[in-house]
Short mmCIF file of C-alpha atoms in Angstrom, two decimals:
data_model
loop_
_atom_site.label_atom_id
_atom_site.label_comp_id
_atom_site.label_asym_id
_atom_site.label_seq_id
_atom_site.Cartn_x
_atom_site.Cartn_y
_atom_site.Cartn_z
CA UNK A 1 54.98 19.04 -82.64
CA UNK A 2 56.00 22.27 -81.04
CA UNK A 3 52.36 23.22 -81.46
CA UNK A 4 51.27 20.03 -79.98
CA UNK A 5 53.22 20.60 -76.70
CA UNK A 6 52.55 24.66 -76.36
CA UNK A 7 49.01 23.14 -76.40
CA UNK A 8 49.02 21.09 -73.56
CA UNK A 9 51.74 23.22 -71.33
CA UNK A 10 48.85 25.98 -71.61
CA UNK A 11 46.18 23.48 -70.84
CA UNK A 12 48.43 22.26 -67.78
CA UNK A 13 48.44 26.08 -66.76
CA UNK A 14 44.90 26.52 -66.62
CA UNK A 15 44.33 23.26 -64.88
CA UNK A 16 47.13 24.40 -62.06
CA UNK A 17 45.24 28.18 -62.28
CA UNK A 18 41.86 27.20 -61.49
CA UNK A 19 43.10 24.86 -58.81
CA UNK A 20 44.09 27.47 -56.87
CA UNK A 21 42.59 31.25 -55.30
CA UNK A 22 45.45 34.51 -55.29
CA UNK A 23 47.97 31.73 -55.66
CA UNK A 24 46.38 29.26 -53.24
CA UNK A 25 45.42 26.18 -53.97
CA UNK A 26 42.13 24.64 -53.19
CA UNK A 27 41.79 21.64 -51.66
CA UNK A 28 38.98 19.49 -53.31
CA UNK A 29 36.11 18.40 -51.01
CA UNK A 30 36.56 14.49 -50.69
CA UNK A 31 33.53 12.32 -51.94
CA UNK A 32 32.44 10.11 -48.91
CA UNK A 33 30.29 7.14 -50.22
CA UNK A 34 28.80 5.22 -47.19
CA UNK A 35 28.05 1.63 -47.76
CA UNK A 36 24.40 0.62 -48.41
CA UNK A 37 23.10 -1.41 -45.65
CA UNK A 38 21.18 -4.19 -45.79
CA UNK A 39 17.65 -4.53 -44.73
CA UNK A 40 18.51 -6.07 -41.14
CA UNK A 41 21.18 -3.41 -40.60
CA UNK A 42 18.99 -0.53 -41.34
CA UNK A 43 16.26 -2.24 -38.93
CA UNK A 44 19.24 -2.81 -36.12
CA UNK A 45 20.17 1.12 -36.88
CA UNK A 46 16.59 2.18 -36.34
CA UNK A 47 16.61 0.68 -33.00
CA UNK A 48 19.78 1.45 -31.79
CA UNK A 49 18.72 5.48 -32.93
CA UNK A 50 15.92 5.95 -30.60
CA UNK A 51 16.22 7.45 -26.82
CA UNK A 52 16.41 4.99 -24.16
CA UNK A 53 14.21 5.30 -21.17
CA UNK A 54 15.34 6.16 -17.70
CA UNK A 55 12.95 4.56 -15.63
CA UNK A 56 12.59 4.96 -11.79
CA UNK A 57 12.36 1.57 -10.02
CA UNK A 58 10.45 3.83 -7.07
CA UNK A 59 8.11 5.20 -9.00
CA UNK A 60 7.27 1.56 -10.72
CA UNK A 61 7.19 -0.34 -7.38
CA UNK A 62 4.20 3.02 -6.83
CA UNK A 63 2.98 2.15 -9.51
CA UNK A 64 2.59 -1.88 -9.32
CA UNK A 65 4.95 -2.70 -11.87
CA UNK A 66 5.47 -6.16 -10.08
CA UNK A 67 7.08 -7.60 -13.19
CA UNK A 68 9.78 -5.01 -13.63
CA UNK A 69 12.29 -7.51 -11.54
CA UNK A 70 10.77 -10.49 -12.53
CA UNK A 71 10.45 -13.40 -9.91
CA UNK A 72 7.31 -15.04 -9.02
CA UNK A 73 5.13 -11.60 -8.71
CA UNK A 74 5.62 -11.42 -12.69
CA UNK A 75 4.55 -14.84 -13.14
CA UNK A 76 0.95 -14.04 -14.03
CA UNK A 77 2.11 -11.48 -16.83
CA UNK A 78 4.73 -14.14 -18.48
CA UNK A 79 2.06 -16.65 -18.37
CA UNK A 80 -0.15 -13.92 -20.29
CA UNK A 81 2.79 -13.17 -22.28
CA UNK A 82 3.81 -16.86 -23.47
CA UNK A 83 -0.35 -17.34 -24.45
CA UNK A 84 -0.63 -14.33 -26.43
CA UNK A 85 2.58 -15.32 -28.20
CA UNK A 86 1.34 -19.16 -28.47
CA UNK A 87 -1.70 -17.79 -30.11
CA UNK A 88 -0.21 -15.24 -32.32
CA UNK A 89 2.52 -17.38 -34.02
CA UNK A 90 -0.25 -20.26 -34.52
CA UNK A 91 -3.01 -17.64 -36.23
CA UNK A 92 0.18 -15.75 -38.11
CA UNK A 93 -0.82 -12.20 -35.75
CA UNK A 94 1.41 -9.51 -35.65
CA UNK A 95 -1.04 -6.27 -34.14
CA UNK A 96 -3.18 -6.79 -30.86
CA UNK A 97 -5.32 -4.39 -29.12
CA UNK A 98 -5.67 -4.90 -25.13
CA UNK A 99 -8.75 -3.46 -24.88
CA UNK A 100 -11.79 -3.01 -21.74
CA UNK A 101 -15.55 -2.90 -22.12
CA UNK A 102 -15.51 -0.06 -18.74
CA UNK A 103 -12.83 1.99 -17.02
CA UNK A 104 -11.17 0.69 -14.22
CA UNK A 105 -10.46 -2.83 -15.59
CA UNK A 106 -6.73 -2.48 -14.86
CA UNK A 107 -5.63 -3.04 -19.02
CA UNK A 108 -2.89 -0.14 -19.22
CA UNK A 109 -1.47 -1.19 -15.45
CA UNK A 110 -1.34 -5.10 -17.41
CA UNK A 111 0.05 -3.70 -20.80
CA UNK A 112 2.57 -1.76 -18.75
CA UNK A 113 4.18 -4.77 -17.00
CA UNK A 114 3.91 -6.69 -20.20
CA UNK A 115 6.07 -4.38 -21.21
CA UNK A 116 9.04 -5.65 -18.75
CA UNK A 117 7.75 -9.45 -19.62
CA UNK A 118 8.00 -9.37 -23.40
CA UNK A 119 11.34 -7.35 -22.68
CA UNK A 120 12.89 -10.41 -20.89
CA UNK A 121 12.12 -12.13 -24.01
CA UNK A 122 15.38 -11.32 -25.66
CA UNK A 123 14.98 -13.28 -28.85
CA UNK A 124 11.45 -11.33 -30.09
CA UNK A 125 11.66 -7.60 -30.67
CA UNK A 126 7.81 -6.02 -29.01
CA UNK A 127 6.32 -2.69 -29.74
CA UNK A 128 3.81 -0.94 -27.42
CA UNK A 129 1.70 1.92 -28.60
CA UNK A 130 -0.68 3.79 -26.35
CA UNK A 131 -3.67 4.49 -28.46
CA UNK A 132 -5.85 6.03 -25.71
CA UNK A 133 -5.30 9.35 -26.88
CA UNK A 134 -7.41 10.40 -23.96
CA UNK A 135 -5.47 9.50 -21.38
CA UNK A 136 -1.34 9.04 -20.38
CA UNK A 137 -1.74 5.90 -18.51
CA UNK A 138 1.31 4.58 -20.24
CA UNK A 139 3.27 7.22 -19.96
CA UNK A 140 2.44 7.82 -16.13
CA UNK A 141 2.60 3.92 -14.60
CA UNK A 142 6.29 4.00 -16.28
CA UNK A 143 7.39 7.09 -15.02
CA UNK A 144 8.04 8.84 -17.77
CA UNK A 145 7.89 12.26 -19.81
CA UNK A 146 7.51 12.03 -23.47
CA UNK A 147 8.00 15.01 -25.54
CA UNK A 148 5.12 14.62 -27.61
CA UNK A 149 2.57 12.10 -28.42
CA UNK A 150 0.82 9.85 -30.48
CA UNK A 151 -1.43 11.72 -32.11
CA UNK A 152 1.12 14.29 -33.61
CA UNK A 153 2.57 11.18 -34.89
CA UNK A 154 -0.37 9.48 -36.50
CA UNK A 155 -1.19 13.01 -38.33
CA UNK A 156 2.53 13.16 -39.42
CA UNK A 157 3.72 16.19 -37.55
CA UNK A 158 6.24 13.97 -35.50
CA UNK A 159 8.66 10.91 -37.10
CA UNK A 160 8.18 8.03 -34.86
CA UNK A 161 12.12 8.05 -34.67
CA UNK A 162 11.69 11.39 -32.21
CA UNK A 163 8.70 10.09 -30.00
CA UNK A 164 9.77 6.66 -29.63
CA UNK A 165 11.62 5.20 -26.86
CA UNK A 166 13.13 1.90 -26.57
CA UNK A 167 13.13 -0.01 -22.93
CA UNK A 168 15.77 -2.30 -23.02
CA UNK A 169 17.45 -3.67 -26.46
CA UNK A 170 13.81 -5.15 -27.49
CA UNK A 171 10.93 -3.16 -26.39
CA UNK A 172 9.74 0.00 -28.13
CA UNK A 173 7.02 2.43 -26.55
CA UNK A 174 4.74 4.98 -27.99
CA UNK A 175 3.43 7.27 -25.24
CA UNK A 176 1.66 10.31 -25.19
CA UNK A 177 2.55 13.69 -23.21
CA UNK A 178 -0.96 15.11 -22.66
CA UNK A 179 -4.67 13.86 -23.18
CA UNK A 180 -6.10 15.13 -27.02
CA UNK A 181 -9.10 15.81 -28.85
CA UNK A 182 -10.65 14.47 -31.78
CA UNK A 183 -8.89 11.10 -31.22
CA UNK A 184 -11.90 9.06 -32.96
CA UNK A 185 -11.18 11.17 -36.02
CA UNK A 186 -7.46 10.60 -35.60
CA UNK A 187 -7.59 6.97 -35.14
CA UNK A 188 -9.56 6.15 -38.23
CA UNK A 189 -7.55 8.64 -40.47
CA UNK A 190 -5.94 7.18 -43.70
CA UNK A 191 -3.19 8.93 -42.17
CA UNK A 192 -3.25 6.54 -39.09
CA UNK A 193 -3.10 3.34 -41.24
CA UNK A 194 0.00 4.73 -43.00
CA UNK A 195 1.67 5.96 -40.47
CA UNK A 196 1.64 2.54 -38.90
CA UNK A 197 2.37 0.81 -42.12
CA UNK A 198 5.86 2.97 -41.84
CA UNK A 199 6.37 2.31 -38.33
CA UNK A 200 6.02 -1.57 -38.77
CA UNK A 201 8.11 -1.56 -42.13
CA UNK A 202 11.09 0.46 -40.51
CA UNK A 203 11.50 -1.39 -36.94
CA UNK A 204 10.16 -5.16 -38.19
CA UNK A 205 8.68 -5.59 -34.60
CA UNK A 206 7.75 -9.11 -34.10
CA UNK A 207 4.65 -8.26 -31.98
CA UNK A 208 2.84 -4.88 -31.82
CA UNK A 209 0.64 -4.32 -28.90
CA UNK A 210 -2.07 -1.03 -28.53
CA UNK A 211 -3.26 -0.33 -25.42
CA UNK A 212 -6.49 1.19 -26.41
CA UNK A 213 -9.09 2.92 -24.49
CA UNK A 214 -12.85 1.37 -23.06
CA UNK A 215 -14.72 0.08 -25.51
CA UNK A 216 -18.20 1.22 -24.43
CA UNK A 217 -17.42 4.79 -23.39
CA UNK A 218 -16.13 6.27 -27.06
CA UNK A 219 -16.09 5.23 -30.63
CA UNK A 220 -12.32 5.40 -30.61
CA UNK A 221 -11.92 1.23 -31.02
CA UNK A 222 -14.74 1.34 -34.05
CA UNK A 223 -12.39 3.87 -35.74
CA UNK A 224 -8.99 1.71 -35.07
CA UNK A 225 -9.70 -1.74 -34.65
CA UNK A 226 -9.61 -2.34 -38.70
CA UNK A 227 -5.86 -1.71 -38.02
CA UNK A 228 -5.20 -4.89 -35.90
CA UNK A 229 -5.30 -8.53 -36.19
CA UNK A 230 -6.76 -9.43 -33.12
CA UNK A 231 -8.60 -8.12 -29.72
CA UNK A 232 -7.38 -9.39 -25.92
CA UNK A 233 -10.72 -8.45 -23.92
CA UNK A 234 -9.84 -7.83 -20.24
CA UNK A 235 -12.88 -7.82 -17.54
CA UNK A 236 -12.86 -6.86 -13.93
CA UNK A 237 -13.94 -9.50 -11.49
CA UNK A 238 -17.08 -8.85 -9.66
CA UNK A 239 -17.43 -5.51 -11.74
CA UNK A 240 -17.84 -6.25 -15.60
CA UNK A 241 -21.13 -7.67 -15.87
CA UNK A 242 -22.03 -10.65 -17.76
CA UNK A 243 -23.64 -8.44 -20.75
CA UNK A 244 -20.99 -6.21 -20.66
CA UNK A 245 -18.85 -8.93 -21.89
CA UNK A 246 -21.52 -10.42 -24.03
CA UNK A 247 -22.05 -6.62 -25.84
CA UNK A 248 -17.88 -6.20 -25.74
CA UNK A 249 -17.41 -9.54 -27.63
CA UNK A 250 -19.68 -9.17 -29.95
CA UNK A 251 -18.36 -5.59 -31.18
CA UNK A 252 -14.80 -7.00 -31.39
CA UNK A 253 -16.32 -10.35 -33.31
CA UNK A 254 -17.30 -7.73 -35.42
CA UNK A 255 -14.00 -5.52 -36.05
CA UNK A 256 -11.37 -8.06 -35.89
CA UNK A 257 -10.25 -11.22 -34.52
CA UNK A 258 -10.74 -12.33 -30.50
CA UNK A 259 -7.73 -13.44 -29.21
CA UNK A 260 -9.34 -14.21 -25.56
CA UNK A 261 -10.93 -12.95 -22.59
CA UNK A 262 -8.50 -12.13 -19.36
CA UNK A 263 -10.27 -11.81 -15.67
CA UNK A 264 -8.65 -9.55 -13.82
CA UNK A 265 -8.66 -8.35 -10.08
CA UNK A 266 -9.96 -11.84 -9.45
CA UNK A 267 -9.31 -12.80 -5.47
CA UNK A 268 -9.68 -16.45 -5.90
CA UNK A 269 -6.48 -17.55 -7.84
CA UNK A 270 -4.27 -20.83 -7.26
CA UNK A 271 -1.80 -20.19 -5.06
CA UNK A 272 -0.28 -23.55 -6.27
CA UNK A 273 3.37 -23.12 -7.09
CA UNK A 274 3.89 -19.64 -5.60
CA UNK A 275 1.31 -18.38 -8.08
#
């Protein structure tokens, strides 16, 4: 018995010995566990993580951001918006391109103030990537300075959690810093398609709009378009001829869905209700 308890006195010893440093003791680091969250909470963390814009109501006025404040100016772009969310719930689309068959159409001034439209819609949570690599429309009608772009993001060298920037509580936006090369190869990278396939999975966006670049001019669309579920052709009045649209159509028939055509710059609108 004697043994018994010289046995464990010793073993208390060493216990009290290596609990302690020249006759300190050591405190033992304390095991945080954080709680697992739940797939809406890690979606609701995602959001709240990124960088909120500052935007510059001067510098959007500049710009023609009419639907920034709302009011009767951004009626045309909440009618656009309530259509292309009529037609996406009722064909089950989630990704649409905006795209032009010529420069000078006025698509990234429209997907910019859809931007502030599908923001006012409080209940549906919008992403807007610019996808015309060659150009910062985006990033220059809203005023503001990215860090990077979306290239470095599609080849992996940026998380989307560092470049993207959320306007409001429900709109996210994917600008680009600087016009870049080799953007037909970059859009139709494997590496695109995942990337995107992250980017969706993480945020759960309920609508995903790409403002891509003209659709005669490069090959960029022919490289992307696989990536979408639908096309929104826009056309300039009295500038877009009538086989330009024909030729645009029929490309985007054969890439992906049409959603519709939009005329734009036309001067001969109803001016029935304020409108």
């Amino acid at each position: 018995m004697e043994k018994l308890q010289a046995a464990i006195e010793k073993a208390r010893v060493q216990r009290q010995e290596s609990q302690t440093i020249n006759g300190h003791p050591v405190q033992k680091p304390e095991v945080v566990i954080e709680p697992v969250k739940t797939p809406e909470e890690a979606v609701n963390s995602a959001w709240a993580s990124l960088a909120q814009a500052e935007l510059n109501p001067r510098i959007l006025r500049k710009n023609r951001m009419v639907a920034y404040s709302g009011g009767e100016h951004a009626a045309p772009y909440d009618m656009l918006r309530t259509r292309i969310l009529q037609l996406a719930q009722l064909n089950d689309w989630k990704r649409i391109a905006i795209v032009s068959p010529h420069s000078g159409c006025g698509k990234s001034t429209t997907v910019s103030n859809l931007v502030f439209s599908f923001e006012r819609q409080a209940d549906l949570r919008t992403m807007v990537l610019d996808c015309d690599l060659r150009r910062t429309n985006l990033a220059r009608l809203l005023g503001l300075q990215p860090k990077s772009n979306m290239k470095s993001v599609f080849e992996g060298k940026v998380d989307f959690a560092e470049h993207g920037i959320r306007i409001g509580e429900n709109v996210i936006l994917g600008a680009n810093d600087a016009p870049v090369g080799s953007s037909a190869e970059v859009l139709q990278s494997q590496s695109t398609g995942r990337v995107l396939n992250t980017i969706e999975a993480a945020y759960k966006p309920d609508i995903m709009l790409f403002d891509m670049p003209p659709l005669l001019v490069s090959d960029d669309n022919f490289a992307f378009l696989k990536n979408v579920d639908c096309a929104l052709l826009m056309v300039e009045a009295d500038k877009t001829s009538v086989k330009q649209v024909d030729i645009a159509e029929r490309h985007l028939a054969e890439l992906t869905n049409v959603m519709g055509v939009i005329l734009n710059k036309c001067h001969y609108s109803d001016t029935a209700y304020g409108y």
